[in-house]
Coordinates of C-alpha atoms in Angstrom, one line a residue:
M168 CA -79.2 31.2 6.7
I169 CA -79.7 27.9 8.6
R170 CA -83.3 27.5 9.7
F171 CA -83.7 27.0 13.6
E172 CA -84.9 23.3 12.9
D173 CA -82.1 22.6 10.7
N174 CA -79.2 24.3 13.2
L175 CA -76.8 21.6 14.4
G176 CA -76.0 23.8 17.3
I177 CA -79.5 24.2 18.6
H178 CA -80.0 20.4 18.6
L179 CA -76.7 19.8 20.4
F180 CA -77.7 22.4 23.2
K181 CA -81.3 20.8 23.4
A182 CA -79.9 17.4 23.6
Y183 CA -77.2 18.5 26.2
F184 CA -80.0 20.3 28.2
S185 CA -82.3 17.6 28.1
I186 CA -80.1 14.9 29.1
Y187 CA -78.7 17.1 31.8
K188 CA -82.2 17.7 33.4
Y189 CA -83.0 14.0 32.8
L190 CA -79.8 12.7 34.7
K191 CA -80.0 15.2 37.4
R192 CA -83.6 14.0 38.1
T193 CA -82.6 10.4 37.8
F194 CA -79.6 11.1 40.2
S195 CA -81.8 12.7 42.8
D196 CA -84.2 9.6 42.6
H197 CA -81.2 7.5 43.5
Q198 CA -80.1 9.9 46.4
I199 CA -77.3 11.2 44.4
E200 CA -77.0 15.0 45.0
N201 CA -74.7 17.7 43.8
M202 CA -73.8 16.0 40.3
N203 CA -73.5 18.3 37.3
P204 CA -71.8 17.6 34.1
T205 CA -68.3 18.9 35.4
R206 CA -68.3 16.7 38.4
L207 CA -69.7 13.7 36.5
G208 CA -67.1 14.0 33.7
I209 CA -64.2 14.1 36.1
L210 CA -65.6 11.0 38.0
L211 CA -66.2 9.0 34.9
A212 CA -62.8 10.2 33.5
L213 CA -61.1 9.1 36.8
A214 CA -62.9 5.8 36.5
D215 CA -61.2 5.5 33.3
N216 CA -57.7 6.4 34.3
D217 CA -57.3 7.1 38.0
G218 CA -54.2 9.2 39.2
V219 CA -54.2 11.2 36.0
I220 CA -52.1 14.4 36.2
M221 CA -54.7 17.4 36.9
S222 CA -53.9 19.4 34.1
K223 CA -54.2 16.3 31.7
L224 CA -57.7 15.8 33.3
G225 CA -58.6 19.2 32.6
Q226 CA -57.4 19.0 28.9
R227 CA -59.4 15.7 28.3
L228 CA -62.5 17.4 29.7
F229 CA -61.8 20.6 27.9
L230 CA -61.7 22.6 31.2
E231 CA -59.8 25.6 32.1
K232 CA -57.3 25.3 34.9
S233 CA -59.2 27.8 37.2
T234 CA -62.5 25.7 36.7
M235 CA -60.4 22.3 37.4
T236 CA -59.1 23.7 40.5
G237 CA -62.3 25.1 42.0
V238 CA -64.0 21.8 41.2
I239 CA -61.2 19.6 42.5
D240 CA -61.2 21.7 45.9
K241 CA -64.8 20.9 46.3
M242 CA -64.9 17.3 45.4
E243 CA -61.9 16.9 47.6
G244 CA -63.8 18.6 50.3
D245 CA -66.6 16.1 49.7
G246 CA -64.4 13.2 49.9
L247 CA -64.5 12.1 46.3
V248 CA -61.1 12.7 45.2
E249 CA -57.3 13.4 46.6
R250 CA -54.5 15.2 45.1
R251 CA -51.2 13.6 45.4
S252 CA -47.8 15.0 44.2
D253 CA -46.4 13.3 41.0
L254 CA -43.3 11.1 42.0
S255 CA -41.2 12.2 38.8
D256 CA -42.4 15.9 39.0
R257 CA -43.4 17.3 42.4
R258 CA -45.0 20.3 40.8
A259 CA -47.7 18.1 39.0
L260 CA -50.7 16.9 41.0
R261 CA -52.2 13.5 40.4
I262 CA -55.9 13.3 41.2
Y263 CA -57.2 9.8 42.6
L264 CA -60.7 8.7 43.5
T265 CA -61.4 7.8 47.0
P266 CA -62.9 4.6 48.0
K267 CA -66.1 6.7 48.6
A268 CA -66.2 8.0 45.0
K269 CA -65.2 4.4 43.7
R270 CA -68.4 3.2 45.4
L271 CA -70.4 6.3 44.1
N272 CA -69.0 5.7 40.4
E273 CA -70.3 2.0 40.6
R274 CA -73.8 3.4 41.2
I275 CA -73.6 6.2 38.8
L276 CA -72.2 3.9 35.9
K277 CA -75.3 1.5 36.6
I278 CA -77.4 4.6 36.3
I279 CA -75.9 6.0 33.3
D280 CA -76.0 2.5 31.4
K281 CA -79.8 2.5 32.0
A282 CA -80.4 6.0 31.3
Y283 CA -78.8 6.0 28.1
G284 CA -80.1 2.7 26.9
E285 CA -83.7 4.4 27.5
L286 CA -82.6 7.6 25.7
S287 CA -81.4 5.8 22.7
R288 CA -83.8 2.9 22.7
D289 CA -85.1 4.1 19.0
V290 CA -81.7 4.8 17.8
S291 CA -79.7 2.0 16.0
A292 CA -76.2 0.8 17.1
Q293 CA -74.7 2.4 14.0
D294 CA -76.5 5.8 14.0
L295 CA -75.5 5.9 17.8
A296 CA -71.9 5.2 17.1
A297 CA -71.9 7.9 14.1
S298 CA -73.5 10.4 16.6
V299 CA -70.8 9.9 19.1
K300 CA -68.1 10.1 16.2
V301 CA -69.6 13.4 14.8
S302 CA -70.1 14.9 18.4
K303 CA -66.5 14.3 19.2
K304 CA -65.2 16.0 16.1
I305 CA -67.5 18.9 16.6
G306 CA -66.5 19.2 20.3
Q307 CA -62.9 19.2 19.3
A308 CA -63.1 21.7 16.6
A309 CA -65.1 24.0 18.8
H310 CA -62.7 23.5 21.3
D311 CA -59.7 24.0 19.2
L312 CA -61.3 27.4 17.5
S313 CA -62.1 28.6 21.0
A314 CA -58.6 28.1 22.1
N315 CA -57.2 29.9 18.8
N316 CA -59.7 32.7 19.6
D317 CA -58.4 33.1 23.0
K318 CA -54.8 33.2 21.9
K319 CA -55.8 36.1 19.4
G320 CA -57.6 38.1 22.0

């Protein structure tokens, strides 16, 4: 049996929870309210690839369709994103950042760069790159296993 201190899942959870608390406070200090991991993920993903089809955005973030719809509804109401029909498939919706969200993203990216620099100051670039690589693999494996279990049940 894996000891508590050697349990990777516990350490990933603790890191996630601690980073979330730290960023929430940091965003609040910069008058950025209502920022949660889902909203942040959507804003950063759209900053990287604006105008993506909503279902693809959800897949990239491992979010269920119902979760995406609710979050996008709220973000649209807050003036951060807008939905537009895809020109080649009118059933598909593309999600775009509004000018307000683009300005917000500029602030967020500066805050995150500084925060992650502080959080990882005692971690070598090599260890940080390895951590990202391993986290991606574990996240994908957990997502895939969860999807397979959903199909069975």
